[in-house]
Amino acid sequence: MDEVEKALYAHVQSRFPYVTEAASHLLDAGGKRFRPLLVLLAAEAGEHPESDEVVTAACVVEVTHVGSLYHDDVMDEAELRRGSPSANARWDNLVAILTGDFLFAKSSELTATLGADAVRIQAETFSRLVEGQILETVTPGPDEDALAHYLEVVAGKTGSLIATSARYGARFGGTSAEVEKALAAYGEIVGSAFQLSDDIIDIASDSEESGKTPGTDLREGVPTLPVIMAQRSTDPADARLLELLASDLTDDAAHAETLALLRAHPAMDEARAYVLERTTEAKALLDVLPAGPVRDALEAFADAVATRSS
């Protein structure tokens, strides 16, 4: 991870200091480096986990992810990211959007060094990521299942890149095709569970704990797992919460009241249970690996996702 961290900064350099500063802004803010860590862990299942291609692939997925954060913050009008001012708050939306584009270009340059097949995988992944972002702006129709729609959003905007992280690690670490396929499926589930646990944290935690402004999606009217589960309630006691969830929550008082009601609602525990179920499903896919430290680490990785939201 130390090697990846150093390489990340080298890969976001520009000829122009201003561009380098903007592109490094969210790297400087830190982050869990969840995706490159998964690349490295998955590579341990192969014959040559320390290959240069593994490190490059780890940088590809993180640079892609960080680029998407610049766009996310513009869409969410977020003021904080990882406890620091978002790029759009520090500069403006134009700089944030173009910096995200610059990072996507850098990730593409890096992917090209991994070969044509990696370029195809990256293109397919990015297509799914953007589809998920677009789908998030679409309200499900009256005959559509709101939860199923949202899970499609999550699978695209988050699960796809984390699936590719596991796939790249397996591929460039030298595993069999069977292991690569299983780890990609594992990554898709863990990735979706990661986003769903973020949904829970966004409501349950304050800004000091999460490094983000609490209830950002709620304020923007973006439904998330606990909200959708709460909206299924037929309990008359939830009438006020349901009324608020159907209203404009840009008002600070209404937003604060909604957050308080959601935090006390059974939907929060229901959402946590769902995340636990998904991580159990992901761990079952690891049966393709022999018992030992690699499998143990990947199981622990899935468990860490689930316990984040506990």
Short mmCIF file of N, CA and C in Angstrom, two decimals, residues 109-286:
data_model
loop_
_atom_site.label_atom_id
_atom_site.label_comp_id
_atom_site.label_asym_id
_atom_site.label_seq_id
_atom_site.Cartn_x
_atom_site.Cartn_y
_atom_site.Cartn_z
N GLU A 109 -4.92 6.38 -19.37
CA GLU A 109 -3.51 6.26 -19.78
C GLU A 109 -2.85 5.07 -19.07
N LEU A 110 -3.11 4.98 -17.78
CA LEU A 110 -2.53 3.89 -16.99
C LEU A 110 -3.05 2.53 -17.45
N THR A 111 -4.36 2.45 -17.69
CA THR A 111 -4.96 1.18 -18.10
C THR A 111 -4.36 0.69 -19.41
N ALA A 112 -4.04 1.63 -20.29
CA ALA A 112 -3.49 1.25 -21.60
C ALA A 112 -2.17 0.50 -21.45
N THR A 113 -1.44 0.75 -20.36
CA THR A 113 -0.17 0.03 -20.15
C THR A 113 -0.40 -1.41 -19.73
N LEU A 114 -1.64 -1.74 -19.36
CA LEU A 114 -1.97 -3.10 -18.91
C LEU A 114 -2.47 -3.98 -20.04
N GLY A 115 -2.65 -3.40 -21.22
CA GLY A 115 -3.05 -4.20 -22.37
C GLY A 115 -4.48 -3.95 -22.81
N ALA A 116 -4.79 -4.43 -24.01
CA ALA A 116 -6.09 -4.17 -24.63
C ALA A 116 -7.26 -4.74 -23.82
N ASP A 117 -7.07 -5.91 -23.22
CA ASP A 117 -8.17 -6.51 -22.48
C ASP A 117 -8.50 -5.69 -21.23
N ALA A 118 -7.46 -5.15 -20.59
CA ALA A 118 -7.68 -4.29 -19.43
C ALA A 118 -8.42 -3.02 -19.83
N VAL A 119 -8.10 -2.49 -21.02
CA VAL A 119 -8.79 -1.31 -21.52
C VAL A 119 -10.28 -1.61 -21.72
N ARG A 120 -10.58 -2.79 -22.26
CA ARG A 120 -11.98 -3.19 -22.45
C ARG A 120 -12.70 -3.29 -21.11
N ILE A 121 -12.05 -3.95 -20.15
CA ILE A 121 -12.67 -4.10 -18.82
C ILE A 121 -12.91 -2.74 -18.18
N GLN A 122 -11.92 -1.85 -18.30
CA GLN A 122 -12.06 -0.52 -17.72
C GLN A 122 -13.20 0.26 -18.39
N ALA A 123 -13.30 0.14 -19.72
CA ALA A 123 -14.36 0.84 -20.44
C ALA A 123 -15.74 0.33 -20.02
N GLU A 124 -15.87 -0.99 -19.90
CA GLU A 124 -17.14 -1.58 -19.48
C GLU A 124 -17.49 -1.13 -18.05
N THR A 125 -16.47 -1.09 -17.20
CA THR A 125 -16.67 -0.68 -15.81
C THR A 125 -17.13 0.76 -15.74
N PHE A 126 -16.44 1.62 -16.50
CA PHE A 126 -16.78 3.04 -16.47
C PHE A 126 -18.18 3.28 -17.03
N SER A 127 -18.54 2.50 -18.04
CA SER A 127 -19.89 2.60 -18.60
C SER A 127 -20.94 2.27 -17.54
N ARG A 128 -20.70 1.20 -16.78
CA ARG A 128 -21.64 0.82 -15.72
C ARG A 128 -21.69 1.87 -14.61
N LEU A 129 -20.52 2.42 -14.28
CA LEU A 129 -20.45 3.44 -13.23
C LEU A 129 -21.30 4.65 -13.60
N VAL A 130 -21.15 5.11 -14.84
CA VAL A 130 -21.91 6.28 -15.29
C VAL A 130 -23.39 5.96 -15.42
N GLU A 131 -23.71 4.76 -15.91
CA GLU A 131 -25.12 4.34 -15.97
C GLU A 131 -25.76 4.40 -14.59
N GLY A 132 -25.02 3.93 -13.59
CA GLY A 132 -25.53 3.97 -12.23
C GLY A 132 -25.78 5.39 -11.76
N GLN A 133 -24.87 6.29 -12.09
CA GLN A 133 -25.04 7.68 -11.71
C GLN A 133 -26.27 8.29 -12.39
N ILE A 134 -26.46 7.97 -13.67
CA ILE A 134 -27.62 8.50 -14.40
C ILE A 134 -28.91 7.92 -13.83
N LEU A 135 -28.90 6.60 -13.59
CA LEU A 135 -30.09 5.93 -13.07
C LEU A 135 -30.51 6.50 -11.72
N GLU A 136 -29.52 6.99 -10.97
CA GLU A 136 -29.81 7.58 -9.66
C GLU A 136 -30.69 8.82 -9.79
N THR A 137 -30.66 9.48 -10.94
CA THR A 137 -31.46 10.69 -11.13
C THR A 137 -32.88 10.38 -11.61
N VAL A 138 -33.14 9.10 -11.87
CA VAL A 138 -34.45 8.69 -12.40
C VAL A 138 -35.32 8.16 -11.27
N THR A 139 -36.53 8.68 -11.16
CA THR A 139 -37.47 8.20 -10.15
C THR A 139 -38.17 6.94 -10.66
N PRO A 140 -38.18 5.86 -9.87
CA PRO A 140 -38.87 4.64 -10.32
C PRO A 140 -40.35 4.91 -10.58
N GLY A 141 -40.91 4.24 -11.56
CA GLY A 141 -42.33 4.38 -11.87
C GLY A 141 -43.19 3.75 -10.80
N PRO A 142 -44.50 4.00 -10.84
CA PRO A 142 -45.42 3.48 -9.80
C PRO A 142 -45.45 1.96 -9.74
N ASP A 143 -45.14 1.29 -10.84
CA ASP A 143 -45.16 -0.18 -10.86
C ASP A 143 -43.78 -0.79 -10.61
N GLU A 144 -42.78 0.05 -10.40
CA GLU A 144 -41.42 -0.43 -10.17
C GLU A 144 -41.12 -0.56 -8.68
N ASP A 145 -40.28 -1.51 -8.34
CA ASP A 145 -39.83 -1.70 -6.96
C ASP A 145 -38.72 -0.70 -6.69
N ALA A 146 -38.95 0.21 -5.75
CA ALA A 146 -37.97 1.26 -5.45
C ALA A 146 -36.65 0.68 -4.96
N LEU A 147 -36.73 -0.39 -4.17
CA LEU A 147 -35.51 -0.99 -3.65
C LEU A 147 -34.72 -1.65 -4.77
N ALA A 148 -35.40 -2.39 -5.66
CA ALA A 148 -34.70 -3.03 -6.78
C ALA A 148 -34.03 -1.99 -7.67
N HIS A 149 -34.73 -0.88 -7.89
CA HIS A 149 -34.16 0.21 -8.70
C HIS A 149 -32.90 0.75 -8.03
N TYR A 150 -32.98 0.96 -6.73
CA TYR A 150 -31.83 1.52 -6.02
C TYR A 150 -30.64 0.56 -6.02
N LEU A 151 -30.93 -0.73 -5.87
CA LEU A 151 -29.84 -1.70 -5.88
C LEU A 151 -29.14 -1.75 -7.23
N GLU A 152 -29.88 -1.48 -8.31
CA GLU A 152 -29.27 -1.36 -9.64
C GLU A 152 -28.34 -0.15 -9.68
N VAL A 153 -28.77 0.94 -9.08
CA VAL A 153 -27.93 2.15 -8.99
C VAL A 153 -26.63 1.84 -8.27
N VAL A 154 -26.75 1.19 -7.13
CA VAL A 154 -25.59 0.89 -6.30
C VAL A 154 -24.63 -0.07 -7.01
N ALA A 155 -25.20 -1.09 -7.65
CA ALA A 155 -24.36 -2.05 -8.37
C ALA A 155 -23.56 -1.36 -9.45
N GLY A 156 -24.15 -0.38 -10.10
CA GLY A 156 -23.44 0.34 -11.16
C GLY A 156 -22.44 1.32 -10.63
N LYS A 157 -22.87 2.24 -9.78
CA LYS A 157 -22.00 3.35 -9.39
C LYS A 157 -20.91 2.94 -8.39
N THR A 158 -21.11 1.85 -7.66
CA THR A 158 -20.11 1.43 -6.67
C THR A 158 -19.64 -0.01 -6.88
N GLY A 159 -20.58 -0.93 -7.03
CA GLY A 159 -20.21 -2.34 -7.16
C GLY A 159 -19.33 -2.62 -8.35
N SER A 160 -19.56 -1.93 -9.47
CA SER A 160 -18.83 -2.24 -10.71
C SER A 160 -17.33 -2.02 -10.56
N LEU A 161 -16.91 -0.91 -9.97
CA LEU A 161 -15.49 -0.61 -9.87
C LEU A 161 -14.80 -1.50 -8.82
N ILE A 162 -15.53 -1.85 -7.78
CA ILE A 162 -14.94 -2.72 -6.76
C ILE A 162 -14.84 -4.15 -7.28
N ALA A 163 -15.81 -4.56 -8.11
CA ALA A 163 -15.69 -5.86 -8.78
C ALA A 163 -14.46 -5.89 -9.68
N THR A 164 -14.23 -4.80 -10.40
CA THR A 164 -13.05 -4.73 -11.27
C THR A 164 -11.77 -4.70 -10.45
N SER A 165 -11.80 -4.12 -9.28
CA SER A 165 -10.62 -4.12 -8.40
C SER A 165 -10.21 -5.56 -8.08
N ALA A 166 -11.19 -6.36 -7.66
CA ALA A 166 -10.89 -7.76 -7.35
C ALA A 166 -10.47 -8.52 -8.60
N ARG A 167 -11.12 -8.22 -9.71
CA ARG A 167 -10.81 -8.89 -10.98
C ARG A 167 -9.40 -8.57 -11.45
N TYR A 168 -9.04 -7.30 -11.40
CA TYR A 168 -7.68 -6.90 -11.79
C TYR A 168 -6.63 -7.57 -10.90
N GLY A 169 -6.89 -7.57 -9.58
CA GLY A 169 -5.93 -8.19 -8.68
C GLY A 169 -5.71 -9.65 -9.00
N ALA A 170 -6.83 -10.36 -9.21
CA ALA A 170 -6.75 -11.79 -9.54
C ALA A 170 -6.02 -11.99 -10.87
N ARG A 171 -6.39 -11.19 -11.86
CA ARG A 171 -5.82 -11.36 -13.21
C ARG A 171 -4.33 -11.06 -13.22
N PHE A 172 -3.93 -9.92 -12.69
CA PHE A 172 -2.52 -9.53 -12.78
C PHE A 172 -1.66 -10.16 -11.70
N GLY A 173 -2.33 -10.76 -10.70
CA GLY A 173 -1.59 -11.54 -9.71
C GLY A 173 -1.35 -12.97 -10.17
N GLY A 174 -2.04 -13.38 -11.26
CA GLY A 174 -1.78 -14.70 -11.85
C GLY A 174 -2.64 -15.82 -11.32
N THR A 175 -3.93 -15.57 -11.06
CA THR A 175 -4.82 -16.65 -10.62
C THR A 175 -5.41 -17.35 -11.85
N SER A 176 -6.14 -18.42 -11.59
CA SER A 176 -6.87 -19.11 -12.66
C SER A 176 -8.09 -18.29 -13.06
N ALA A 177 -8.66 -18.62 -14.22
CA ALA A 177 -9.87 -17.95 -14.69
C ALA A 177 -11.03 -18.17 -13.72
N GLU A 178 -11.08 -19.37 -13.11
CA GLU A 178 -12.15 -19.67 -12.15
C GLU A 178 -12.08 -18.75 -10.94
N VAL A 179 -10.88 -18.57 -10.41
CA VAL A 179 -10.69 -17.70 -9.24
C VAL A 179 -10.98 -16.25 -9.62
N GLU A 180 -10.54 -15.83 -10.79
CA GLU A 180 -10.80 -14.45 -11.23
C GLU A 180 -12.31 -14.18 -11.29
N LYS A 181 -13.05 -15.11 -11.84
CA LYS A 181 -14.50 -14.95 -11.95
C LYS A 181 -15.16 -14.89 -10.57
N ALA A 182 -14.73 -15.77 -9.67
CA ALA A 182 -15.31 -15.80 -8.32
C ALA A 182 -14.99 -14.52 -7.55
N LEU A 183 -13.76 -14.04 -7.68
CA LEU A 183 -13.37 -12.83 -6.95
C LEU A 183 -14.04 -11.58 -7.53
N ALA A 184 -14.29 -11.57 -8.84
CA ALA A 184 -15.03 -10.45 -9.42
C ALA A 184 -16.46 -10.41 -8.87
N ALA A 185 -17.09 -11.59 -8.76
CA ALA A 185 -18.45 -11.67 -8.21
C ALA A 185 -18.45 -11.26 -6.74
N TYR A 186 -17.44 -11.72 -6.00
CA TYR A 186 -17.26 -11.32 -4.60
C TYR A 186 -17.14 -9.80 -4.50
N GLY A 187 -16.31 -9.20 -5.35
CA GLY A 187 -16.11 -7.76 -5.33
C GLY A 187 -17.38 -6.98 -5.63
N GLU A 188 -18.18 -7.49 -6.55
CA GLU A 188 -19.45 -6.82 -6.88
C GLU A 188 -20.36 -6.75 -5.66
N ILE A 189 -20.45 -7.86 -4.93
CA ILE A 189 -21.34 -7.89 -3.76
C ILE A 189 -20.77 -7.04 -2.64
N VAL A 190 -19.48 -7.20 -2.36
CA VAL A 190 -18.85 -6.42 -1.30
C VAL A 190 -18.92 -4.92 -1.63
N GLY A 191 -18.74 -4.60 -2.92
CA GLY A 191 -18.80 -3.20 -3.33
C GLY A 191 -20.17 -2.60 -3.10
N SER A 192 -21.21 -3.34 -3.45
CA SER A 192 -22.56 -2.85 -3.20
C SER A 192 -22.82 -2.71 -1.69
N ALA A 193 -22.36 -3.70 -0.92
CA ALA A 193 -22.54 -3.64 0.53
C ALA A 193 -21.79 -2.46 1.12
N PHE A 194 -20.65 -2.12 0.53
CA PHE A 194 -19.87 -0.97 0.98
C PHE A 194 -20.68 0.32 0.83
N GLN A 195 -21.33 0.48 -0.32
CA GLN A 195 -22.14 1.68 -0.55
C GLN A 195 -23.35 1.69 0.38
N LEU A 196 -23.95 0.53 0.57
CA LEU A 196 -25.13 0.46 1.43
C LEU A 196 -24.77 0.78 2.88
N SER A 197 -23.58 0.35 3.31
CA SER A 197 -23.15 0.71 4.66
C SER A 197 -22.86 2.20 4.76
N ASP A 198 -22.39 2.80 3.66
CA ASP A 198 -22.21 4.26 3.62
C ASP A 198 -23.55 4.97 3.80
N ASP A 199 -24.61 4.40 3.20
CA ASP A 199 -25.94 4.97 3.34
C ASP A 199 -26.34 5.04 4.82
N ILE A 200 -26.03 3.97 5.53
CA ILE A 200 -26.39 3.90 6.95
C ILE A 200 -25.56 4.89 7.76
N ILE A 201 -24.25 4.92 7.46
CA ILE A 201 -23.35 5.83 8.17
C ILE A 201 -23.74 7.28 7.93
N ASP A 202 -24.16 7.61 6.71
CA ASP A 202 -24.54 8.98 6.37
C ASP A 202 -25.67 9.48 7.25
N ILE A 203 -26.56 8.58 7.64
CA ILE A 203 -27.67 8.97 8.51
C ILE A 203 -27.28 8.85 9.98
N ALA A 204 -26.55 7.79 10.33
CA ALA A 204 -26.30 7.50 11.74
C ALA A 204 -25.18 8.32 12.36
N SER A 205 -24.22 8.77 11.54
CA SER A 205 -23.03 9.43 12.09
C SER A 205 -23.08 10.93 11.91
N ASP A 206 -22.33 11.63 12.75
CA ASP A 206 -22.20 13.07 12.54
C ASP A 206 -20.99 13.35 11.66
N SER A 207 -20.77 14.61 11.32
CA SER A 207 -19.70 14.96 10.37
C SER A 207 -18.32 14.66 10.92
N GLU A 208 -18.15 14.72 12.23
CA GLU A 208 -16.83 14.43 12.82
C GLU A 208 -16.45 12.98 12.61
N GLU A 209 -17.43 12.09 12.71
CA GLU A 209 -17.16 10.65 12.55
C GLU A 209 -16.97 10.26 11.09
N SER A 210 -17.82 10.80 10.20
CA SER A 210 -17.82 10.35 8.81
C SER A 210 -16.96 11.19 7.89
N GLY A 211 -16.63 12.43 8.30
CA GLY A 211 -15.87 13.32 7.44
C GLY A 211 -16.72 13.91 6.32
N LYS A 212 -18.02 13.68 6.36
CA LYS A 212 -18.93 14.24 5.36
C LYS A 212 -20.07 14.94 6.07
N THR A 213 -20.79 15.76 5.33
CA THR A 213 -21.98 16.40 5.88
C THR A 213 -23.08 15.34 6.01
N PRO A 214 -23.61 15.10 7.23
CA PRO A 214 -24.62 14.06 7.40
C PRO A 214 -25.89 14.35 6.60
N GLY A 215 -26.50 13.29 6.09
CA GLY A 215 -27.78 13.42 5.41
C GLY A 215 -27.73 14.18 4.11
N THR A 216 -26.58 14.14 3.41
CA THR A 216 -26.47 14.85 2.14
C THR A 216 -27.47 14.33 1.12
N ASP A 217 -27.55 13.01 0.97
CA ASP A 217 -28.50 12.43 0.01
C ASP A 217 -29.93 12.74 0.41
N LEU A 218 -30.19 12.74 1.69
CA LEU A 218 -31.52 13.05 2.21
C LEU A 218 -31.92 14.47 1.80
N ARG A 219 -31.02 15.40 1.98
CA ARG A 219 -31.28 16.80 1.64
C ARG A 219 -31.54 16.97 0.14
N GLU A 220 -30.82 16.16 -0.65
CA GLU A 220 -30.96 16.27 -2.10
C GLU A 220 -32.11 15.44 -2.66
N GLY A 221 -32.82 14.73 -1.77
CA GLY A 221 -33.95 13.93 -2.22
C GLY A 221 -33.56 12.63 -2.88
N VAL A 222 -32.31 12.18 -2.64
CA VAL A 222 -31.84 10.91 -3.21
C VAL A 222 -32.18 9.79 -2.23
N PRO A 223 -33.04 8.84 -2.61
CA PRO A 223 -33.40 7.76 -1.68
C PRO A 223 -32.22 6.81 -1.47
N THR A 224 -32.04 6.36 -0.25
CA THR A 224 -31.00 5.38 0.06
C THR A 224 -31.64 4.22 0.81
N LEU A 225 -30.84 3.20 1.12
CA LEU A 225 -31.40 1.97 1.67
C LEU A 225 -32.27 2.20 2.92
N PRO A 226 -31.80 2.90 3.96
CA PRO A 226 -32.66 3.08 5.15
C PRO A 226 -33.94 3.86 4.83
N VAL A 227 -33.82 4.85 3.93
CA VAL A 227 -34.99 5.66 3.57
C VAL A 227 -36.03 4.79 2.86
N ILE A 228 -35.59 4.01 1.89
CA ILE A 228 -36.52 3.16 1.14
C ILE A 228 -37.19 2.15 2.07
N MET A 229 -36.42 1.60 3.00
CA MET A 229 -37.01 0.63 3.94
C MET A 229 -37.99 1.31 4.88
N ALA A 230 -37.68 2.54 5.30
CA ALA A 230 -38.60 3.28 6.17
C ALA A 230 -39.89 3.62 5.43
N GLN A 231 -39.78 3.93 4.14
CA GLN A 231 -40.95 4.29 3.34
C GLN A 231 -41.91 3.13 3.13
N ARG A 232 -41.47 1.92 3.40
CA ARG A 232 -42.35 0.76 3.27
C ARG A 232 -43.27 0.59 4.48
N SER A 233 -43.03 1.38 5.52
CA SER A 233 -43.78 1.24 6.76
C SER A 233 -45.26 1.57 6.58
N THR A 234 -46.11 0.78 7.24
CA THR A 234 -47.55 1.06 7.27
C THR A 234 -47.99 1.40 8.69
N ASP A 235 -47.04 1.60 9.58
CA ASP A 235 -47.32 1.94 10.98
C ASP A 235 -47.81 3.39 11.07
N PRO A 236 -48.99 3.63 11.64
CA PRO A 236 -49.49 5.01 11.78
C PRO A 236 -48.53 5.91 12.54
N ALA A 237 -47.71 5.33 13.41
CA ALA A 237 -46.75 6.12 14.18
C ALA A 237 -45.67 6.75 13.30
N ASP A 238 -45.54 6.22 12.08
CA ASP A 238 -44.52 6.75 11.17
C ASP A 238 -45.06 7.82 10.22
N ALA A 239 -46.28 8.27 10.47
CA ALA A 239 -46.92 9.22 9.56
C ALA A 239 -46.07 10.48 9.37
N ARG A 240 -45.53 11.01 10.49
CA ARG A 240 -44.75 12.24 10.39
C ARG A 240 -43.47 12.02 9.59
N LEU A 241 -42.80 10.89 9.82
CA LEU A 241 -41.57 10.59 9.08
C LEU A 241 -41.88 10.45 7.59
N LEU A 242 -42.94 9.74 7.25
CA LEU A 242 -43.29 9.54 5.85
C LEU A 242 -43.65 10.87 5.19
N GLU A 243 -44.31 11.73 5.94
CA GLU A 243 -44.66 13.06 5.42
C GLU A 243 -43.38 13.86 5.13
N LEU A 244 -42.44 13.80 6.04
CA LEU A 244 -41.19 14.53 5.85
C LEU A 244 -40.40 13.97 4.67
N LEU A 245 -40.34 12.65 4.56
CA LEU A 245 -39.58 12.03 3.47
C LEU A 245 -40.15 12.37 2.10
N ALA A 246 -41.42 12.70 2.07
CA ALA A 246 -42.07 13.06 0.80
C ALA A 246 -41.99 14.56 0.53
N SER A 247 -41.36 15.31 1.44
CA SER A 247 -41.32 16.77 1.33
C SER A 247 -39.95 17.27 0.91
N ASP A 248 -39.84 18.59 0.77
CA ASP A 248 -38.58 19.25 0.45
C ASP A 248 -37.74 19.34 1.73
N LEU A 249 -36.59 18.67 1.73
CA LEU A 249 -35.77 18.63 2.94
C LEU A 249 -34.55 19.56 2.86
N THR A 250 -34.64 20.56 2.01
CA THR A 250 -33.55 21.56 1.98
C THR A 250 -33.66 22.50 3.17
N ASP A 251 -34.82 22.55 3.78
CA ASP A 251 -34.99 23.35 5.00
C ASP A 251 -34.25 22.68 6.16
N ASP A 252 -33.42 23.44 6.86
CA ASP A 252 -32.56 22.88 7.91
C ASP A 252 -33.36 22.22 9.03
N ALA A 253 -34.44 22.83 9.45
CA ALA A 253 -35.23 22.28 10.55
C ALA A 253 -35.89 20.97 10.15
N ALA A 254 -36.48 20.94 8.96
CA ALA A 254 -37.13 19.71 8.48
C ALA A 254 -36.09 18.61 8.28
N HIS A 255 -34.92 18.97 7.77
CA HIS A 255 -33.84 18.01 7.56
C HIS A 255 -33.39 17.40 8.88
N ALA A 256 -33.20 18.24 9.89
CA ALA A 256 -32.75 17.77 11.21
C ALA A 256 -33.80 16.86 11.85
N GLU A 257 -35.06 17.21 11.72
CA GLU A 257 -36.13 16.39 12.29
C GLU A 257 -36.18 15.03 11.61
N THR A 258 -36.03 15.02 10.29
CA THR A 258 -36.06 13.77 9.54
C THR A 258 -34.90 12.87 9.93
N LEU A 259 -33.71 13.45 10.05
CA LEU A 259 -32.54 12.67 10.47
C LEU A 259 -32.79 12.02 11.83
N ALA A 260 -33.33 12.80 12.77
CA ALA A 260 -33.57 12.28 14.13
C ALA A 260 -34.57 11.13 14.10
N LEU A 261 -35.64 11.27 13.32
CA LEU A 261 -36.65 10.21 13.25
C LEU A 261 -36.09 8.96 12.57
N LEU A 262 -35.30 9.16 11.53
CA LEU A 262 -34.70 8.00 10.84
C LEU A 262 -33.73 7.26 11.75
N ARG A 263 -32.93 8.00 12.49
CA ARG A 263 -31.94 7.36 13.37
C ARG A 263 -32.60 6.46 14.40
N ALA A 264 -33.83 6.77 14.79
CA ALA A 264 -34.53 5.97 15.80
C ALA A 264 -35.44 4.92 15.19
N HIS A 265 -35.49 4.85 13.87
CA HIS A 265 -36.45 3.97 13.20
C HIS A 265 -35.90 2.55 13.01
N PRO A 266 -36.77 1.52 13.09
CA PRO A 266 -36.33 0.13 12.87
C PRO A 266 -35.70 -0.10 11.49
N ALA A 267 -35.96 0.77 10.53
CA ALA A 267 -35.38 0.62 9.19
C ALA A 267 -33.86 0.64 9.24
N MET A 268 -33.29 1.31 10.24
CA MET A 268 -31.83 1.35 10.35
C MET A 268 -31.28 -0.04 10.64
N ASP A 269 -31.90 -0.76 11.58
CA ASP A 269 -31.46 -2.12 11.88
C ASP A 269 -31.77 -3.08 10.73
N GLU A 270 -32.88 -2.84 10.04
CA GLU A 270 -33.24 -3.66 8.89
C GLU A 270 -32.18 -3.50 7.79
N ALA A 271 -31.73 -2.26 7.60
CA ALA A 271 -30.70 -1.99 6.60
C ALA A 271 -29.38 -2.65 6.98
N ARG A 272 -29.03 -2.59 8.26
CA ARG A 272 -27.79 -3.24 8.73
C ARG A 272 -27.85 -4.75 8.51
N ALA A 273 -29.00 -5.33 8.77
CA ALA A 273 -29.17 -6.78 8.58
C ALA A 273 -29.02 -7.15 7.11
N TYR A 274 -29.51 -6.30 6.24
CA TYR A 274 -29.39 -6.56 4.80
C TYR A 274 -27.93 -6.56 4.37
N VAL A 275 -27.18 -5.60 4.89
CA VAL A 275 -25.74 -5.53 4.57
C VAL A 275 -25.02 -6.79 5.06
N LEU A 276 -25.37 -7.26 6.23
CA LEU A 276 -24.77 -8.48 6.76
C LEU A 276 -25.08 -9.69 5.88
N GLU A 277 -26.31 -9.76 5.40
CA GLU A 277 -26.70 -10.87 4.50
C GLU A 277 -25.86 -10.85 3.22
N ARG A 278 -25.66 -9.66 2.67
CA ARG A 278 -24.89 -9.57 1.43
C ARG A 278 -23.43 -9.97 1.64
N THR A 279 -22.85 -9.58 2.76
CA THR A 279 -21.45 -9.93 3.00
C THR A 279 -21.30 -11.44 3.24
N THR A 280 -22.30 -12.06 3.85
CA THR A 280 -22.28 -13.51 4.01
C THR A 280 -22.30 -14.19 2.65
N GLU A 281 -23.11 -13.66 1.75
CA GLU A 281 -23.20 -14.17 0.38
C GLU A 281 -21.85 -14.03 -0.33
N ALA A 282 -21.20 -12.89 -0.13
CA ALA A 282 -19.90 -12.66 -0.77
C ALA A 282 -18.86 -13.64 -0.26
N LYS A 283 -18.84 -13.87 1.04
CA LYS A 283 -17.84 -14.78 1.62
C LYS A 283 -18.01 -16.21 1.12
N ALA A 284 -19.24 -16.60 0.81
CA ALA A 284 -19.47 -17.96 0.30
C ALA A 284 -18.75 -18.18 -1.03
N LEU A 285 -18.57 -17.10 -1.79
CA LEU A 285 -17.88 -17.21 -3.09
C LEU A 285 -16.39 -17.51 -2.93
N LEU A 286 -15.88 -17.30 -1.73
CA LEU A 286 -14.46 -17.53 -1.49
C LEU A 286 -14.13 -19.01 -1.31
#
